[in-house]
Short mmCIF file of C-alpha atoms in Angstrom, two decimals:
data_model
loop_
_atom_site.label_atom_id
_atom_site.label_comp_id
_atom_site.label_asym_id
_atom_site.label_seq_id
_atom_site.Cartn_x
_atom_site.Cartn_y
_atom_site.Cartn_z
CA MET C 1 4.94 -3.24 -28.22
CA LEU C 2 7.33 -3.94 -25.29
CA LYS C 3 6.39 -3.57 -21.38
CA VAL C 4 9.16 -3.51 -18.95
CA LEU C 5 8.27 -5.03 -16.01
CA LYS C 6 9.68 -4.67 -12.58
CA PHE C 7 8.63 -7.22 -9.94
CA GLY C 8 8.96 -6.56 -5.95
CA GLY C 9 10.22 -8.18 -3.12
CA SER C 10 7.39 -9.65 -2.20
CA SER C 11 7.07 -11.18 -5.80
CA MET C 12 10.49 -13.04 -5.37
CA ALA C 13 10.36 -14.20 -1.79
CA ASP C 14 9.89 -17.86 -3.09
CA ALA C 15 9.11 -20.82 -5.40
CA THR C 16 5.31 -20.15 -5.49
CA GLN C 17 5.98 -16.51 -6.17
CA PHE C 18 8.17 -17.34 -8.96
CA ALA C 19 5.85 -19.22 -10.44
CA LYS C 20 3.05 -16.65 -10.34
CA VAL C 21 5.75 -14.29 -11.70
CA LYS C 22 6.21 -16.92 -14.60
CA SER C 23 2.71 -16.83 -15.30
CA ILE C 24 2.22 -13.37 -16.01
CA VAL C 25 4.99 -13.17 -17.95
CA GLU C 26 4.58 -15.50 -20.49
CA SER C 27 0.73 -14.45 -20.81
CA ASP C 28 1.85 -11.33 -22.84
CA GLU C 29 4.27 -12.21 -25.49
CA SER C 30 5.23 -8.15 -24.93
CA ARG C 31 6.74 -8.71 -21.98
CA ARG C 32 10.13 -9.04 -22.47
CA VAL C 33 12.27 -7.16 -20.07
CA VAL C 34 12.11 -7.87 -16.53
CA VAL C 35 13.48 -5.94 -13.44
CA VAL C 36 13.60 -7.92 -10.45
CA SER C 37 14.48 -6.90 -6.22
CA ALA C 38 15.85 -9.39 -4.39
CA ALA C 39 13.73 -11.97 -2.27
CA GLY C 40 11.08 -10.41 0.35
CA LYS C 41 9.57 -11.74 3.09
CA ARG C 42 7.64 -14.75 3.07
CA PHE C 43 5.27 -14.35 6.19
CA LYS C 44 4.95 -11.61 8.68
CA ASP C 45 7.96 -12.43 10.89
CA ASP C 46 10.13 -13.70 8.11
CA HIS C 47 13.61 -11.61 6.76
CA LYS C 48 13.90 -9.86 3.46
CA LEU C 49 17.32 -10.90 2.02
CA THR C 50 18.53 -7.20 1.60
CA ASP C 51 18.20 -7.11 5.59
CA LEU C 52 20.40 -9.76 6.16
CA LEU C 53 23.04 -8.71 3.46
CA TYR C 54 23.16 -5.62 5.62
CA LEU C 55 23.71 -7.33 8.63
CA CYS C 56 26.30 -9.80 7.31
CA HIS C 57 27.93 -6.17 6.33
CA ALA C 58 27.88 -5.10 10.02
CA HIS C 59 29.16 -7.88 11.34
CA LEU C 60 31.96 -8.04 9.31
CA LYS C 61 32.55 -4.64 10.17
CA TYR C 62 32.84 -5.31 13.28
CA GLY C 63 34.44 -8.40 13.65
CA VAL C 64 31.37 -10.62 14.50
CA SER C 65 30.94 -13.68 13.10
CA CYS C 66 28.24 -13.43 10.33
CA ASP C 67 28.28 -17.10 9.19
CA SER C 68 24.95 -18.42 10.20
CA VAL C 69 23.20 -15.21 8.87
CA TYR C 70 24.93 -15.63 5.44
CA GLN C 71 23.71 -19.26 6.12
CA MET C 72 20.08 -17.93 5.79
CA ILE C 73 20.68 -16.11 2.46
CA VAL C 74 22.23 -19.67 0.54
CA ASP C 75 19.37 -21.68 1.91
CA ARG C 76 16.53 -18.76 0.91
CA TYR C 77 18.01 -18.94 -3.01
CA THR C 78 18.99 -22.59 -3.02
CA ALA C 79 15.70 -23.60 -1.90
CA ILE C 80 14.07 -21.65 -4.50
CA ARG C 81 16.36 -23.25 -7.23
CA ASP C 82 15.80 -26.56 -5.97
CA GLU C 83 11.81 -26.63 -5.45
CA LEU C 84 12.20 -24.98 -9.14
CA HIS C 85 14.60 -27.45 -10.17
CA LEU C 86 16.92 -24.93 -12.37
CA ASN C 87 20.32 -25.71 -13.42
CA VAL C 88 22.28 -23.00 -11.61
CA ASP C 89 25.46 -23.41 -9.86
CA LEU C 90 24.71 -20.88 -7.02
CA GLU C 91 27.41 -22.39 -4.86
CA SER C 92 30.58 -21.56 -6.11
CA GLU C 93 29.31 -18.39 -6.36
CA PHE C 94 28.34 -18.02 -3.13
CA ALA C 95 31.57 -19.86 -1.59
CA ALA C 96 33.02 -16.96 -4.68
CA LEU C 97 31.26 -13.83 -2.50
CA ARG C 98 32.32 -15.37 0.93
CA ARG C 99 35.76 -15.57 0.07
CA LYS C 100 35.57 -11.83 -0.83
CA MET C 101 33.78 -10.94 1.96
CA ASP C 102 36.71 -12.08 4.29
CA LYS C 103 39.05 -10.21 2.38
CA GLY C 104 36.89 -6.96 2.30
CA ILE C 105 34.09 -5.83 0.26
CA SER C 106 31.81 -2.83 0.38
CA GLN C 107 28.68 -2.85 1.87
CA ASP C 108 26.81 -1.53 -1.64
CA GLU C 109 28.59 -4.29 -3.52
CA LEU C 110 27.61 -6.94 -0.62
CA VAL C 111 23.97 -5.94 -0.45
CA SER C 112 23.65 -5.71 -4.45
CA ARG C 113 24.14 -9.51 -4.55
CA GLY C 114 20.29 -9.90 -3.31
CA GLU C 115 19.27 -8.83 -6.51
CA TYR C 116 21.87 -10.31 -8.22
CA PHE C 117 21.26 -14.01 -7.59
CA ALA C 118 17.44 -13.64 -7.60
CA ALA C 119 17.78 -12.61 -11.19
CA LYS C 120 20.14 -15.30 -11.76
CA LEU C 121 17.39 -17.37 -10.91
CA MET C 122 14.56 -15.85 -12.29
CA ALA C 123 16.33 -15.77 -15.83
CA ALA C 124 17.01 -19.53 -15.37
CA TYR C 125 13.62 -20.11 -15.19
CA LEU C 126 11.72 -18.18 -17.80
CA GLY C 127 14.72 -18.78 -20.07
CA PHE C 128 15.91 -15.40 -20.38
CA ALA C 129 19.29 -14.16 -20.69
CA PHE C 130 20.92 -12.77 -17.62
CA LEU C 131 21.54 -9.14 -17.87
CA ASP C 132 23.87 -7.87 -15.30
CA SER C 133 23.07 -4.05 -14.24
CA GLU C 134 26.82 -3.81 -13.48
CA LEU C 135 26.93 -3.64 -17.43
CA TRP C 136 24.34 -1.09 -18.35
CA LEU C 137 23.70 1.13 -15.26
CA LYS C 138 26.19 4.18 -14.76
CA PHE C 139 27.13 6.09 -12.39
CA LYS C 140 28.63 9.34 -12.21
CA LEU C 141 31.68 10.88 -9.35
CA ASP C 142 28.54 13.05 -7.87
CA GLY C 143 26.42 9.42 -7.35
CA SER C 144 23.74 10.68 -9.92
CA VAL C 145 22.65 8.54 -13.15
CA ASP C 146 24.41 9.28 -16.16
CA GLN C 147 21.66 9.36 -17.81
CA GLU C 148 22.99 9.16 -21.62
CA ALA C 149 25.51 6.60 -20.96
CA THR C 150 22.94 4.24 -19.30
CA TYR C 151 20.44 4.43 -22.17
CA GLU C 152 22.59 3.93 -24.68
CA ALA C 153 24.74 0.75 -22.82
CA LEU C 154 21.13 -0.57 -21.95
CA ARG C 155 19.60 -0.26 -25.86
CA HIS C 156 22.89 -2.03 -26.96
CA ALA C 157 22.94 -4.86 -24.55
CA ALA C 158 19.28 -5.41 -24.46
CA GLU C 159 18.65 -5.17 -27.98
CA GLY C 160 16.55 -7.77 -29.69
CA ARG C 161 16.71 -10.20 -26.56
CA LYS C 162 14.42 -11.05 -23.48
CA VAL C 163 16.27 -9.96 -20.31
CA VAL C 164 16.16 -10.60 -16.84
CA ILE C 165 18.29 -7.50 -14.63
CA PRO C 166 18.99 -6.93 -11.18
CA GLY C 167 17.35 -3.88 -10.04
CA PHE C 168 19.21 -1.49 -7.23
CA TYR C 169 22.73 -1.21 -8.38
CA GLY C 170 24.77 -0.13 -11.58
CA THR C 171 28.40 1.09 -10.91
CA MET C 172 30.82 4.09 -10.87
CA PRO C 173 33.24 5.36 -13.42
CA ASP C 174 36.24 3.15 -10.82
CA GLY C 175 33.58 -0.02 -11.60
CA SER C 176 32.88 -0.40 -8.05
CA ILE C 177 29.39 -1.11 -7.35
CA LYS C 178 26.84 1.88 -6.00
CA THR C 179 23.25 1.10 -4.86
CA PHE C 180 20.24 3.15 -4.63
CA SER C 181 18.95 3.82 -1.71
CA ARG C 182 16.26 1.45 -0.60
CA GLY C 183 13.41 0.66 -2.90
CA GLY C 184 15.73 1.57 -5.21
CA SER C 185 14.71 -1.38 -7.68
CA ASP C 186 11.57 0.48 -9.00
CA ILE C 187 14.40 3.42 -10.59
CA THR C 188 16.05 0.53 -12.45
CA GLY C 189 12.89 -0.54 -13.84
CA ALA C 190 11.62 2.86 -14.60
CA LEU C 191 15.50 4.08 -16.59
CA ALA C 192 15.07 0.70 -18.25
CA ALA C 193 11.61 1.50 -19.47
CA ALA C 194 12.64 4.99 -20.62
CA ALA C 195 15.90 3.89 -22.06
CA LEU C 196 13.89 0.90 -24.26
CA ASP C 197 11.37 3.65 -24.92
CA ALA C 198 8.50 0.70 -23.28
CA ASP C 199 5.19 1.14 -24.36
CA VAL C 200 4.17 0.86 -20.49
CA TYR C 201 6.39 0.42 -17.58
CA GLU C 202 4.51 -2.38 -14.91
CA ASN C 203 5.77 -2.40 -11.31
CA TRP C 204 4.02 -5.67 -9.76
CA THR C 205 4.15 -5.47 -6.29
CA ASP C 206 1.90 -6.88 -3.45
CA VAL C 207 -1.12 -4.23 -4.18
CA SER C 208 -3.37 -3.97 -6.16
CA GLY C 209 -2.63 -0.12 -7.08
CA PHE C 210 -3.08 2.81 -5.08
CA LEU C 211 -6.03 3.42 -2.64
CA MET C 212 -7.93 6.61 -2.33
CA ALA C 213 -6.88 6.76 1.60
CA ASP C 214 -5.01 5.18 3.86
CA PRO C 215 -6.50 1.81 5.12
CA LYS C 216 -5.14 2.37 8.40
CA ILE C 217 -7.70 5.70 8.78
CA VAL C 218 -10.32 4.62 6.45
CA PRO C 219 -11.64 1.33 6.07
CA ASP C 220 -11.55 -0.67 2.42
CA PRO C 221 -10.74 2.61 0.71
CA GLU C 222 -11.28 2.15 -3.02
CA PRO C 223 -8.33 2.10 -5.53
CA ILE C 224 -7.09 4.40 -7.75
CA GLU C 225 -8.00 3.90 -11.30
CA ARG C 226 -6.14 6.49 -13.08
CA ILE C 227 -4.35 9.11 -11.67
CA THR C 228 -1.23 11.68 -13.33
CA TYR C 229 1.98 12.23 -12.28
CA SER C 230 1.32 15.36 -11.27
CA GLU C 231 -1.58 13.97 -8.95
CA LEU C 232 0.81 11.51 -7.63
CA ARG C 233 3.46 13.80 -6.81
CA GLU C 234 1.17 16.03 -4.94
CA LEU C 235 -0.06 12.82 -2.80
CA SER C 236 3.55 11.58 -2.25
CA TYR C 237 4.63 14.55 -0.77
CA ILE C 238 1.79 15.06 1.59
CA GLY C 239 2.55 11.69 2.79
CA ALA C 240 0.77 9.14 1.08
CA GLN C 241 3.06 5.49 0.60
CA VAL C 242 3.32 5.52 -2.90
CA LEU C 243 6.48 4.92 -5.21
CA HIS C 244 10.63 5.19 -4.50
CA GLU C 245 10.81 9.29 -5.15
CA GLY C 246 12.75 8.65 -8.20
CA THR C 247 10.73 6.09 -9.59
CA ILE C 248 8.25 8.79 -11.42
CA PHE C 249 11.20 11.16 -13.43
CA PRO C 250 12.49 8.48 -16.23
CA VAL C 251 9.59 7.46 -17.53
CA ARG C 252 7.52 10.63 -17.07
CA GLU C 253 10.11 12.37 -18.71
CA LYS C 254 9.35 10.12 -21.74
CA ASN C 255 6.00 9.76 -21.16
CA ILE C 256 5.49 6.56 -20.63
CA PRO C 257 2.42 4.98 -18.80
CA LEU C 258 3.20 3.54 -15.43
CA ASN C 259 1.29 0.54 -14.46
CA ILE C 260 1.03 -0.42 -10.77
CA ARG C 261 0.06 -4.28 -10.53
CA ASN C 262 -0.34 -6.91 -7.75
CA THR C 263 1.37 -10.11 -8.57
CA ASN C 264 -1.25 -12.29 -6.49
CA GLN C 265 -4.07 -10.56 -8.11
CA PRO C 266 -2.82 -10.42 -11.46
CA ASP C 267 -6.02 -10.12 -13.36
CA HIS C 268 -7.17 -6.51 -11.29
CA PRO C 269 -6.16 -3.68 -13.80
CA GLY C 270 -4.17 -1.72 -10.94
CA THR C 271 -3.93 1.97 -11.17
CA MET C 272 -2.55 3.27 -14.91
CA ILE C 273 -0.41 6.61 -14.33
CA ARG C 274 -0.17 8.72 -16.90
CA GLU C 275 0.78 12.42 -17.85
CA SER C 276 -2.98 13.35 -18.74
CA PHE C 277 -6.02 11.71 -19.25
CA GLU C 278 -8.78 12.30 -22.01
CA GLU C 279 -12.05 13.37 -20.93
CA VAL C 280 -13.66 10.67 -21.44
CA GLU C 281 -11.01 8.35 -19.84
CA MET C 282 -12.01 9.92 -16.59
CA PRO C 283 -14.72 7.90 -13.90
CA GLY C 284 -17.58 9.36 -13.11
CA ASP C 285 -18.62 12.82 -11.58
CA ARG C 286 -15.54 12.53 -8.79
CA PHE C 287 -13.66 15.24 -8.37
CA ILE C 288 -11.26 13.67 -5.93
CA THR C 289 -8.77 11.48 -6.69
CA GLY C 290 -7.58 10.94 -3.18
CA ILE C 291 -7.13 11.83 0.42
CA ALA C 292 -3.43 11.99 2.13
CA GLY C 293 -1.66 13.70 4.83
CA LYS C 294 0.65 13.96 7.84
CA LYS C 295 1.07 14.73 11.55
CA ASP C 296 3.23 16.91 13.68
CA PHE C 297 3.82 20.10 11.85
CA SER C 298 4.60 23.58 14.03
CA VAL C 299 3.03 26.86 12.26
CA ILE C 300 5.44 30.02 12.93
CA THR C 301 3.31 32.99 12.27
CA VAL C 302 5.01 36.45 11.78
CA THR C 303 2.65 39.21 11.80
CA LYS C 304 3.99 42.82 11.03
CA ASN C 305 1.63 45.60 9.60
CA GLY C 306 2.63 46.67 6.04
CA MET C 307 4.68 43.67 5.72
CA SER C 308 2.99 43.23 1.87
CA SER C 309 4.81 46.41 0.76
CA GLU C 310 8.00 45.58 2.78
CA LEU C 311 10.57 44.36 0.06
CA GLY C 312 12.38 40.99 1.01
CA VAL C 313 11.21 40.30 4.12
CA LEU C 314 10.04 37.10 3.05
CA ARG C 315 13.42 36.44 1.83
CA GLN C 316 14.87 37.28 5.10
CA MET C 317 12.63 34.91 6.88
CA LEU C 318 13.27 32.00 4.82
CA GLU C 319 17.01 32.73 5.02
CA VAL C 320 16.40 32.54 8.76
CA LEU C 321 15.25 28.66 8.39
CA GLU C 322 17.54 27.80 5.80
CA LYS C 323 20.50 28.58 8.29
CA TYR C 324 19.00 26.11 10.78
CA GLN C 325 18.42 23.61 7.49
CA VAL C 326 14.93 23.78 8.08
CA ASN C 327 12.30 23.45 5.10
CA VAL C 328 9.54 25.44 4.95
CA GLU C 329 6.88 22.73 3.62
CA TYR C 330 4.32 24.86 3.16
CA LEU C 331 3.65 28.90 2.99
CA PRO C 332 0.16 30.58 3.24
CA SER C 333 0.13 34.26 3.88
CA GLY C 334 -2.39 37.22 4.04
CA ILE C 335 -1.91 41.08 4.33
CA ASP C 336 0.56 42.01 7.11
CA SER C 337 1.08 38.38 8.22
CA VAL C 338 3.24 34.90 6.93
CA SER C 339 2.92 31.57 8.34
CA LEU C 340 5.92 29.03 8.08
CA VAL C 341 4.44 25.51 8.23
CA VAL C 342 7.46 23.24 9.05
CA ALA C 343 8.07 19.74 10.46
CA SER C 344 8.12 19.80 14.19
CA ASP C 345 10.92 17.31 14.85
CA LYS C 346 12.95 19.51 12.74
CA ALA C 347 12.25 23.02 14.01
CA GLN C 348 11.94 22.10 17.76
CA PRO C 349 16.06 21.54 18.60
CA CYS C 350 16.52 25.15 16.93
CA LEU C 351 12.78 27.19 17.43
CA TYR C 352 14.14 29.46 20.08
CA GLN C 353 17.01 30.43 18.34
CA MET C 354 15.16 30.65 14.85
CA MET C 355 12.82 32.79 16.71
CA GLY C 356 15.40 35.66 18.16
CA ASP C 357 16.65 35.36 14.27
CA LEU C 358 13.46 36.06 13.03
CA GLN C 359 12.82 38.85 15.42
CA LYS C 360 16.12 40.75 14.35
CA ALA C 361 16.02 39.99 10.90
CA VAL C 362 11.90 41.11 10.29
CA LYS C 363 11.18 43.24 13.29
CA PRO C 364 7.74 42.05 13.66
CA ASP C 365 4.73 43.21 15.49
CA SER C 366 4.37 39.49 16.84
CA ILE C 367 5.69 35.82 16.24
CA HIS C 368 3.47 33.17 17.31
CA VAL C 369 4.13 29.35 17.38
CA THR C 370 1.47 26.81 16.83
CA ASP C 371 2.16 23.04 17.66
CA ASN C 372 0.76 19.60 16.92
CA MET C 373 -0.86 20.63 13.51
CA ALA C 374 -2.18 18.05 11.00
CA ILE C 375 -1.71 18.76 7.40
CA VAL C 376 -4.85 17.14 5.38
CA ALA C 377 -5.01 17.00 1.40
CA ALA C 378 -7.72 16.33 -1.13
CA VAL C 379 -5.80 16.01 -4.50
CA GLY C 380 -8.04 15.83 -7.58
CA ARG C 381 -6.87 17.12 -11.25
CA LYS C 382 -10.85 17.37 -12.06
CA MET C 383 -11.32 20.28 -9.00
CA ALA C 384 -10.34 22.91 -11.23
CA PHE C 385 -13.13 22.73 -13.30
CA LYS C 386 -15.84 21.76 -10.10
CA PRO C 387 -16.98 25.79 -8.63
CA GLY C 388 -17.16 25.79 -5.02
CA ILE C 389 -15.20 22.95 -4.22
CA SER C 390 -13.11 24.34 -1.50
CA GLY C 391 -16.59 25.48 -0.09
CA LYS C 392 -18.04 22.27 0.29
CA ILE C 393 -14.87 20.83 1.99
CA PHE C 394 -14.49 23.46 4.70
CA ALA C 395 -18.28 23.29 5.45
CA THR C 396 -18.31 19.75 5.67
CA LEU C 397 -15.29 19.93 8.11
CA GLY C 398 -17.16 22.57 9.80
CA GLU C 399 -20.39 20.73 10.63
CA ASN C 400 -18.15 17.35 11.61
CA GLY C 401 -17.09 19.72 14.50
CA ILE C 402 -13.29 19.82 12.94
CA ASN C 403 -12.06 23.27 12.97
CA ILE C 404 -9.83 24.19 10.45
CA ARG C 405 -6.77 26.16 11.59
CA MET C 406 -4.97 27.05 7.98
CA ILE C 407 -6.14 26.83 4.43
CA THR C 408 -3.89 26.78 1.48
CA GLN C 409 -4.06 25.78 -2.36
CA GLY C 410 -2.07 25.02 -5.13
CA PRO C 411 -1.62 27.60 -8.16
CA GLU C 412 -2.27 24.45 -10.35
CA GLU C 413 -5.50 23.87 -8.45
CA LEU C 414 -4.58 19.57 -8.10
CA ASN C 415 -4.82 20.08 -3.83
CA ILE C 416 -6.99 21.92 -1.49
CA ILE C 417 -4.85 21.71 1.86
CA VAL C 418 -6.41 22.27 5.45
CA GLY C 419 -4.45 22.67 8.33
CA VAL C 420 -6.64 20.99 11.36
CA ASP C 421 -5.53 19.78 15.09
CA ASN C 422 -3.16 16.51 15.80
CA LYS C 423 -6.71 15.17 17.23
CA ASP C 424 -8.71 15.71 14.45
CA PHE C 425 -6.52 14.45 11.39
CA ALA C 426 -7.42 10.64 11.16
CA SER C 427 -11.18 12.40 11.40
CA ALA C 428 -10.77 14.84 8.75
CA ILE C 429 -9.70 12.31 6.45
CA ARG C 430 -12.94 10.08 7.27
CA VAL C 431 -15.13 12.74 6.93
CA LEU C 432 -13.63 14.06 3.48
CA TYR C 433 -13.85 10.26 1.94
CA ASN C 434 -17.62 9.66 3.65
CA SER C 435 -18.69 12.73 1.92
CA PHE C 436 -16.67 12.88 -1.56
CA VAL C 437 -15.68 9.52 -2.34
CA LYS C 438 -18.69 7.10 -0.37
#
């Protein structure tokens, strides 16, 4: 068995966290490939190393001294090294990096050094080999990952070895360093798991998996023990804070289970994510996996008698919104009406121009805009097998004085989505959670 592990910034913050990582890795012989982020915050008002590196580059760009900021980075990593009594020559590498910064260095290369130094230290601490991501993670000219070349290179480089890999970056065809967007170490870990056909990809962070609702809205929500990739995608899209968008796809493509774990509570099983679960594995009679939502939508409702029998009307409406680069989030419709649900902040600057163009293109009987709308979704793979779920959800919201302004459901029956006023957003989530989870 092979497990690929990724540890986030909070797990790499200081020597104490390094010790927790080592204990986790050494507790299971199958944990042989470790991907790490740059050192994160040690306490609330602390700095992430990646943020400091971005700040250094901004100083350099505008000709301002970054010496004090750079020294904070050097001090953090040397403190970890010294407290763990590691024999790693950081001084010469930091000096070489500083000289390169003075001559000119790209932002991507500079910020990638947070992961580079973290991995160097972790490799020495675990007694694993250090495997630089620039040796195997390959980008194409358009900035996408060259999956075939990446997988082949890692299989060759990691074969038969225990390795620590820096997350977040790889190389372009010309050899220059390129980083993912923030949170990209999750993608590095997923790519490594997929390349090596891992049995499990463990993503270690500072939470014990996903929660069934936002803890800022629902006090002490229950954790999600098991969730499918499809459910995760639905919750992520509707607003739940889960994983970096690119993390899911490499491991899902290979049908590799993804386990979200807590470095600070290593005995907690966390959340297991798989393509599907056998019926016997699905806990209890609960049919809702999670509840999530977002506020501040606008609903543009276009009404025209006979619309359903008129060819091309929907296409014409979508082309108008595409012209203004406004994405349609949801598209509930009736026989003679269509509602275009859009993010208010994207639509407001061009709303009147769009409505004018819709009037010209479709010649509707009316166009009406409703602002201050929120979207709330109940997501669950078991909902399709429970008759009357929609009715129960609508009735429960109504009994609690929450007016439903819009209803839509995905064809896979993984979710039931309702639109409510912004002012009812938090109440709707609490009502659904208390009624169907507690």
